[in-house]
mmCIF file with all atom_site columns, C-alpha atoms in Angstrom:
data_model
loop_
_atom_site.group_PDB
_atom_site.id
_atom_site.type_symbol
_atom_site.label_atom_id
_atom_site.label_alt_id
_atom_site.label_comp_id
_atom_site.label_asym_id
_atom_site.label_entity_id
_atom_site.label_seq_id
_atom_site.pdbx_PDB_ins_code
_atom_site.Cartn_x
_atom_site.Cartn_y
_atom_site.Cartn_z
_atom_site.occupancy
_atom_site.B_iso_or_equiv
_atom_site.pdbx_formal_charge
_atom_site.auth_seq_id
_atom_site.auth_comp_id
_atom_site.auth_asym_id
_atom_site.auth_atom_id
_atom_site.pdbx_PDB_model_num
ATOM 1   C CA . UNK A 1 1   ? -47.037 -21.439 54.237 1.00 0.00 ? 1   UNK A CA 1
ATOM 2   C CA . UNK A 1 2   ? -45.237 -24.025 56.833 1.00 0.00 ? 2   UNK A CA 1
ATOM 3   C CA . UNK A 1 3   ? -45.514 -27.903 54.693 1.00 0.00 ? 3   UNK A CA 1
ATOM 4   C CA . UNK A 1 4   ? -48.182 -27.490 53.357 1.00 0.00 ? 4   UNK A CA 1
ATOM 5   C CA . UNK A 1 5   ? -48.312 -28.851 49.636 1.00 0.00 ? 5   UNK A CA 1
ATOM 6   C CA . UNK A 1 6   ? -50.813 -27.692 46.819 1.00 0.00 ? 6   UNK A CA 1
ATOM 7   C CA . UNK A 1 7   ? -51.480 -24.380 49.937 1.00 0.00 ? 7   UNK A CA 1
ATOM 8   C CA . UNK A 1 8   ? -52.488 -20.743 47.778 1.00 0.00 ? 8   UNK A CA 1
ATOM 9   C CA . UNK A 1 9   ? -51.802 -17.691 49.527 1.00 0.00 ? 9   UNK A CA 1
ATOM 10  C CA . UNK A 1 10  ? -52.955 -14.216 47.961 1.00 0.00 ? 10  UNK A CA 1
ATOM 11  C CA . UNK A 1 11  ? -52.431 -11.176 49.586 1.00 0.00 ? 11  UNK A CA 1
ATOM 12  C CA . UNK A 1 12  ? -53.734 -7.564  48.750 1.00 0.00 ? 12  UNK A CA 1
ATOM 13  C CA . UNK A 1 13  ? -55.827 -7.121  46.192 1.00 0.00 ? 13  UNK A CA 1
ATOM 14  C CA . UNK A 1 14  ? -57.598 -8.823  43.344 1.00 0.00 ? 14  UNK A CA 1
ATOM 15  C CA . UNK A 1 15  ? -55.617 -9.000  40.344 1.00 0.00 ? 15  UNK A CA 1
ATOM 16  C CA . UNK A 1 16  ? -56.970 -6.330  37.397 1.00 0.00 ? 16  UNK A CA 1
ATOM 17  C CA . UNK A 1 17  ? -55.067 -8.167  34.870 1.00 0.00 ? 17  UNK A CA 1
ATOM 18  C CA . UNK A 1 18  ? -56.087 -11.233 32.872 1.00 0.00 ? 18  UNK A CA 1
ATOM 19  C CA . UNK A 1 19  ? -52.654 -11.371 31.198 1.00 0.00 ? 19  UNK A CA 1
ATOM 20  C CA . UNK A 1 20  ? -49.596 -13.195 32.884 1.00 0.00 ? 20  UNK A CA 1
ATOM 21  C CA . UNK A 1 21  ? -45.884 -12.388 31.445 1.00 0.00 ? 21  UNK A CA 1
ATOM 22  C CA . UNK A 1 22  ? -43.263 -14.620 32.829 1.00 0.00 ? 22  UNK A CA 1
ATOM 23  C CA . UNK A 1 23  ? -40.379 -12.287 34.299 1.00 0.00 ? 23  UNK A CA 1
ATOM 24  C CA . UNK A 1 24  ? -37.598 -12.903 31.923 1.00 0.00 ? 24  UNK A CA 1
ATOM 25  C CA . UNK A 1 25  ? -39.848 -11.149 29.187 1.00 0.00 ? 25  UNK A CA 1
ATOM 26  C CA . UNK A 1 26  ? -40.468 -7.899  31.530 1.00 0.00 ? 26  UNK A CA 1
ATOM 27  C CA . UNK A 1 27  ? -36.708 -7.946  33.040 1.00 0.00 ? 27  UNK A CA 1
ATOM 28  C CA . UNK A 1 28  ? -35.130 -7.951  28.855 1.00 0.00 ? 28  UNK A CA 1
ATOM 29  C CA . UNK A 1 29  ? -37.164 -4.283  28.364 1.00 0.00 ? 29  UNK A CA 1
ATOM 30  C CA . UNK A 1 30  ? -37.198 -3.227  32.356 1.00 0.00 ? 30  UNK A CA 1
ATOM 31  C CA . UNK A 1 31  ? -36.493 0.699   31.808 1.00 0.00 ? 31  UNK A CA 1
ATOM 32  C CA . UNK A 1 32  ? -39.248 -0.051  29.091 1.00 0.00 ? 32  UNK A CA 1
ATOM 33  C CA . UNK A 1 33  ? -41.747 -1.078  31.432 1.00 0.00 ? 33  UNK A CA 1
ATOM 34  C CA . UNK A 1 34  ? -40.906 1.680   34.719 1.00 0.00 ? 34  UNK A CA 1
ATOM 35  C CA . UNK A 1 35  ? -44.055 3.130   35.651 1.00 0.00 ? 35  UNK A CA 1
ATOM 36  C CA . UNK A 1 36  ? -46.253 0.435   34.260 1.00 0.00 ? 36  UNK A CA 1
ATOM 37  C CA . UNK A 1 37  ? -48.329 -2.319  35.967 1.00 0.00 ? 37  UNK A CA 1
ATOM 38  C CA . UNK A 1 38  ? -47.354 -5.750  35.015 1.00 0.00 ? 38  UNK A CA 1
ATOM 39  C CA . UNK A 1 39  ? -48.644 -9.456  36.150 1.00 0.00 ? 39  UNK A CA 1
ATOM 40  C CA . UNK A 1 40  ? -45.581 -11.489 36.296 1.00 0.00 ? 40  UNK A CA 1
ATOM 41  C CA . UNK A 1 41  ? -44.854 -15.053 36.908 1.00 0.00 ? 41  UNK A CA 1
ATOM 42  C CA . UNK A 1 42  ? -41.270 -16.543 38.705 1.00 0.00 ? 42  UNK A CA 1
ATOM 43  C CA . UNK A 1 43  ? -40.002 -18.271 41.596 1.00 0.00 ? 43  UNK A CA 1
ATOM 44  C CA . UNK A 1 44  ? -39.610 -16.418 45.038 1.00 0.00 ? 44  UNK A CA 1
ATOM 45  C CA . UNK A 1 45  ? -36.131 -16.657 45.779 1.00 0.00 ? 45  UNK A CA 1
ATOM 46  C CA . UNK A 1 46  ? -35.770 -14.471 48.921 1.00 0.00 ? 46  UNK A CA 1
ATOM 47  C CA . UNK A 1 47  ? -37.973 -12.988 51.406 1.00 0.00 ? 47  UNK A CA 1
ATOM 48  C CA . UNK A 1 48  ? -36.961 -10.111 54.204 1.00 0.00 ? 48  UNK A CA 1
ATOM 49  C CA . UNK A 1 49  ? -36.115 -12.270 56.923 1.00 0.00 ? 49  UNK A CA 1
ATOM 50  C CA . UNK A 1 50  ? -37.571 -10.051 59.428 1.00 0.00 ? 50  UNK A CA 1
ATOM 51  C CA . UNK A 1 51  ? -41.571 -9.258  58.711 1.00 0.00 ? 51  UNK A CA 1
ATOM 52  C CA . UNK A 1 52  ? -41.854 -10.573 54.784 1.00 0.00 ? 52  UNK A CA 1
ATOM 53  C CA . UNK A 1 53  ? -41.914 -6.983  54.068 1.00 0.00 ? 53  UNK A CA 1
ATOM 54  C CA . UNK A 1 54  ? -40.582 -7.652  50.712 1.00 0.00 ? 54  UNK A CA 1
ATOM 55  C CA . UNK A 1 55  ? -39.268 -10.654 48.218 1.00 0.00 ? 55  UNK A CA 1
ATOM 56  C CA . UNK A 1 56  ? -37.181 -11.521 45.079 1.00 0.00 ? 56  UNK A CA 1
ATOM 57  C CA . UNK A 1 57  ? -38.887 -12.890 41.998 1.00 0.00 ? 57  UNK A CA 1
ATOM 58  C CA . UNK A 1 58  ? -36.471 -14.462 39.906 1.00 0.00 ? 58  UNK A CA 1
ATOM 59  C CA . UNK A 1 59  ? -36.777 -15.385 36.324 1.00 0.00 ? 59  UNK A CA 1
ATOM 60  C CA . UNK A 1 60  ? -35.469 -18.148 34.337 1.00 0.00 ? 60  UNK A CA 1
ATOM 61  C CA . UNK A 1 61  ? -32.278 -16.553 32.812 1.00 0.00 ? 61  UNK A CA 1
ATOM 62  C CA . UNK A 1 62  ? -29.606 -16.169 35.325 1.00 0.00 ? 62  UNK A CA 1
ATOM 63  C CA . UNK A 1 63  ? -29.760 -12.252 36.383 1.00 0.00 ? 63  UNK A CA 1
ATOM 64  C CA . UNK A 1 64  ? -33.462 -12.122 35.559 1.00 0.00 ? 64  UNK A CA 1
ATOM 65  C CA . UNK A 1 65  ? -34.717 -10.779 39.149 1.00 0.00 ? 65  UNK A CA 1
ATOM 66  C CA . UNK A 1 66  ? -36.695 -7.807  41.082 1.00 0.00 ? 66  UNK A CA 1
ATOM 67  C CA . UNK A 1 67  ? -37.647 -6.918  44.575 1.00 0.00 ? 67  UNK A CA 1
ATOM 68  C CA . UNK A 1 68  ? -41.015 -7.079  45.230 1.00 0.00 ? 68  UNK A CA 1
ATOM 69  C CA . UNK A 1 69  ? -42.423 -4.454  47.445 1.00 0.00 ? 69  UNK A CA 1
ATOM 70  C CA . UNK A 1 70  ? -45.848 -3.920  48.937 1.00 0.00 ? 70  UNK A CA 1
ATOM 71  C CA . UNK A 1 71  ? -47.566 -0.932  48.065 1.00 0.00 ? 71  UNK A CA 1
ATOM 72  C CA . UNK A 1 72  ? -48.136 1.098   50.907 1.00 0.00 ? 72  UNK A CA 1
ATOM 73  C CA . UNK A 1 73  ? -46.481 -1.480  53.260 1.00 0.00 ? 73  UNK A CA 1
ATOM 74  C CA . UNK A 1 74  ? -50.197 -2.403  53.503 1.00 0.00 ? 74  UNK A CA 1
ATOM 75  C CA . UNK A 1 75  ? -49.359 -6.176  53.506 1.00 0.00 ? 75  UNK A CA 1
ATOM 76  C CA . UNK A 1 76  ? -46.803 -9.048  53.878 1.00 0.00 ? 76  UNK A CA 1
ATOM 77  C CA . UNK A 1 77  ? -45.823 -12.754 52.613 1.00 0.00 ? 77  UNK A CA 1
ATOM 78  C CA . UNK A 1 78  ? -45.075 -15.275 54.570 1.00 0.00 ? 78  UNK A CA 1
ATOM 79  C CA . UNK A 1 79  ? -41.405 -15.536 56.106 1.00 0.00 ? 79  UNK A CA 1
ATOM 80  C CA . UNK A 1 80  ? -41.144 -19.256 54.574 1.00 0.00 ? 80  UNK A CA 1
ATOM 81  C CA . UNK A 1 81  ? -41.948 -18.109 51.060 1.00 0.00 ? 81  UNK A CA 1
ATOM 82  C CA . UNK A 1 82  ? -38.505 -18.621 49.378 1.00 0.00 ? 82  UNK A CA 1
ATOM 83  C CA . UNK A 1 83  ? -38.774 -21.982 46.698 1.00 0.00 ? 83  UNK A CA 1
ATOM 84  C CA . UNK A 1 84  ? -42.543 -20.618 46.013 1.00 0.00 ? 84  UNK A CA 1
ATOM 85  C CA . UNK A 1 85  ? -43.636 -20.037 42.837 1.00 0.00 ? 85  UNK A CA 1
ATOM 86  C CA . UNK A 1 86  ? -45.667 -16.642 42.827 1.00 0.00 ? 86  UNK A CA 1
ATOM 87  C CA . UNK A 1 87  ? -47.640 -14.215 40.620 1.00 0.00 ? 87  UNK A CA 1
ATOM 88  C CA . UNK A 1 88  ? -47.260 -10.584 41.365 1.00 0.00 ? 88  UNK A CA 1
ATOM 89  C CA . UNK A 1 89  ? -49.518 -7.543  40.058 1.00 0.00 ? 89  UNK A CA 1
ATOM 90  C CA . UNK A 1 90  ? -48.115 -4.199  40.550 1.00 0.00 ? 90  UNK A CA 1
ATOM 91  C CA . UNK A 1 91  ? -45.874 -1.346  38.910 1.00 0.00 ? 91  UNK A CA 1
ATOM 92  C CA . UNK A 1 92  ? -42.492 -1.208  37.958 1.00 0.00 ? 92  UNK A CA 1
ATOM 93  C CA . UNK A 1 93  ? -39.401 0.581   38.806 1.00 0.00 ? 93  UNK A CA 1
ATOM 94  C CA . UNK A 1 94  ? -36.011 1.044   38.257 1.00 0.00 ? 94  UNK A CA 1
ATOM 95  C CA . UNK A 1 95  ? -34.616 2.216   41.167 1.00 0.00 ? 95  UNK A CA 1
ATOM 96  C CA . UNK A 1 96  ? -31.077 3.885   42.221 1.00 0.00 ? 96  UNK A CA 1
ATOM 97  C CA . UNK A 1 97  ? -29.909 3.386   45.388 1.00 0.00 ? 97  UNK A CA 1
ATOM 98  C CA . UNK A 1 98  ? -28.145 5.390   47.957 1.00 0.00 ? 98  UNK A CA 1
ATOM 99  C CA . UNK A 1 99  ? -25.699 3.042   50.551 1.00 0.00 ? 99  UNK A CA 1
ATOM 100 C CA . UNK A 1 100 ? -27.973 3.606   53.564 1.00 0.00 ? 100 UNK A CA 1
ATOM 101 C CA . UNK A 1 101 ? -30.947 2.120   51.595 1.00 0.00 ? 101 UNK A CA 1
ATOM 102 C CA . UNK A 1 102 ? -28.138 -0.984  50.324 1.00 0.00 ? 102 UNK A CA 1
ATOM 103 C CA . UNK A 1 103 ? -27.309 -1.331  53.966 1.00 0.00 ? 103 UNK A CA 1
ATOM 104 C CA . UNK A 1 104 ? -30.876 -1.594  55.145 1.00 0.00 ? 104 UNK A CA 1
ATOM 105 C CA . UNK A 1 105 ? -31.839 -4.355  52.725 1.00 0.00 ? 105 UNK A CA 1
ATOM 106 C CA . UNK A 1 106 ? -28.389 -6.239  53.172 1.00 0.00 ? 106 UNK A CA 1
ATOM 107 C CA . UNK A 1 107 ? -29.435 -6.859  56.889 1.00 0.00 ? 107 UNK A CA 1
ATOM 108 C CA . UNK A 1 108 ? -32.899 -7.288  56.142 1.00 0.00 ? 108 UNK A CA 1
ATOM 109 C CA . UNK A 1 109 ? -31.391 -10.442 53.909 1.00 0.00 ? 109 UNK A CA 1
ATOM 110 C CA . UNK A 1 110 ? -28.721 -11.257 56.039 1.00 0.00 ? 110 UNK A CA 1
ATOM 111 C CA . UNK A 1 111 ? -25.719 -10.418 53.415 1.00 0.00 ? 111 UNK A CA 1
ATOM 112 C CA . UNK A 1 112 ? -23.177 -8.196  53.303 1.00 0.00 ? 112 UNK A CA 1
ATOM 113 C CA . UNK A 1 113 ? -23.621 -4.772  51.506 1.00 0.00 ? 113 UNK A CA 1
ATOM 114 C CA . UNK A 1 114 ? -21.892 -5.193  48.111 1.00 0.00 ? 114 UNK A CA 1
ATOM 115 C CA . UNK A 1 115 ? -23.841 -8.097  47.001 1.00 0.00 ? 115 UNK A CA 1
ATOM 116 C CA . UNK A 1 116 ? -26.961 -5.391  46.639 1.00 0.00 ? 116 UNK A CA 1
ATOM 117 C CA . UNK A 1 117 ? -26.306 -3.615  43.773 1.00 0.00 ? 117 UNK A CA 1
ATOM 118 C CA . UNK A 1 118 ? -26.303 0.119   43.164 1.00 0.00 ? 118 UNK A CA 1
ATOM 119 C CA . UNK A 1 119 ? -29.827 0.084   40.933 1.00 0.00 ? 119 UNK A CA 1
ATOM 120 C CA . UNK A 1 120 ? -32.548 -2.858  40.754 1.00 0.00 ? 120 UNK A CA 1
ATOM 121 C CA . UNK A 1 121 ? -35.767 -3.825  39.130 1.00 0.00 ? 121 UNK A CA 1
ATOM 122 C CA . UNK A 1 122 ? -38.309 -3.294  41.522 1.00 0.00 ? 122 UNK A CA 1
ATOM 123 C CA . UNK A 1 123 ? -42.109 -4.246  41.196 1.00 0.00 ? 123 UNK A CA 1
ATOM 124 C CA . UNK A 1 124 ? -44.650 -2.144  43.736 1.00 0.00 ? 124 UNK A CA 1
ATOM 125 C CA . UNK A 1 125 ? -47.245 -4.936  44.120 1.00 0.00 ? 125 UNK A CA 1
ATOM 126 C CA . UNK A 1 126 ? -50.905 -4.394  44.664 1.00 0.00 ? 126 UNK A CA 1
ATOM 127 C CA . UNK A 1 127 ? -51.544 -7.906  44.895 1.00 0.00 ? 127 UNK A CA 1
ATOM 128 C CA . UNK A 1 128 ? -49.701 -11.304 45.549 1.00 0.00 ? 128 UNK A CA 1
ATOM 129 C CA . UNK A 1 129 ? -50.558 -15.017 45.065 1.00 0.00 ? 129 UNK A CA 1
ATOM 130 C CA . UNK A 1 130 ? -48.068 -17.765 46.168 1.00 0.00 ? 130 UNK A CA 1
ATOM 131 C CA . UNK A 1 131 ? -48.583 -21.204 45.391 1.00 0.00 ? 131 UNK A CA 1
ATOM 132 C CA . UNK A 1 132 ? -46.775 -24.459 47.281 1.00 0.00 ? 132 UNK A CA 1
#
C-alpha cells in the first residue's frame, strides 16, 4: 500500500455478499455466527509481520477484534496494512488454542505469548478489500 492515499487493494475473490455488518455487531453474537460467512467492516490493526499471512480487524468497542486468515493460504495483504480500513468476506470461527499455535502467532506479531489469548474470533476470508 506504501503512501499512497485514496489506493484500493482487493485480494482473493469477488465478494458474494451485498450486505456489509460492521464488526462490533458480528463480535456481540460470535459463537452465534461460527461456521457462517459474514462481510464485515473495521480497521486493520495488525498484520503478520513476516508475509501478511494474516491480520486483526478491530471493531469499534474496545475488545471487538478477530484474526483474519486466508483461506487456503491462497493469498496475502500487504505488510503496511495496519491503520487501513478493510472489508473482509469469509467464515467464522471460534477457535481454541493450544500454546505452540499462541507461540507461533506471538512471534509472527512480535509480542510475547500471554498477550494471545487462549480462544479468538477468527474470520477464514475468501476475499479482502483494503482501502487507504
Amino acid at each position: 500500500i506504501g503512501d499512497a492515499k485514496g489506493q484500493t487493494i482487493h485480494r482473493g475473490a469477488p465478494f458474494l455478499l451485498s450486505e456489509t455488518a460492521d464488526l462490533d455487531t458480528v463480535m456481540e453474537k460470535a459463537v452465534e455466527h461460527h461456521d457462517k460467512t459474514v462481510k464485515v467492516s473495521g480497521e486493520v490493526s495488525a498484520v503478520c509481520r513476516k508475509k501478511g499471512c494474516w491480520m486483526v480487524l478491530k471493531g469499534k468497542r474496545p475488545g471487538h477484534s478477530a484474526r483474519i486468515t486466508f483461506a487456503n493460504y491462497s493469498f496475502f495483504v500487504p505488510l503496511d496494512s495496519a491503520g487501513a480500513n478493510a472489508t473482509v468476506e469469509g467464515r467464522i470461527e471460534v477457535k481454541k488454542m493450544g500454546d505452540a499455535e499462541r507461540k507461533h502467532l506471538a512471534d509472527d506479531a512480535g509480542k510475547p505469548v500471554d498477550s494471545i489469548p487462549a480462544q479468538e474470533v477468527r474470520l477464514v476470508a475468501t476475499a479482502v478489500e483494503i482501502r487507504r
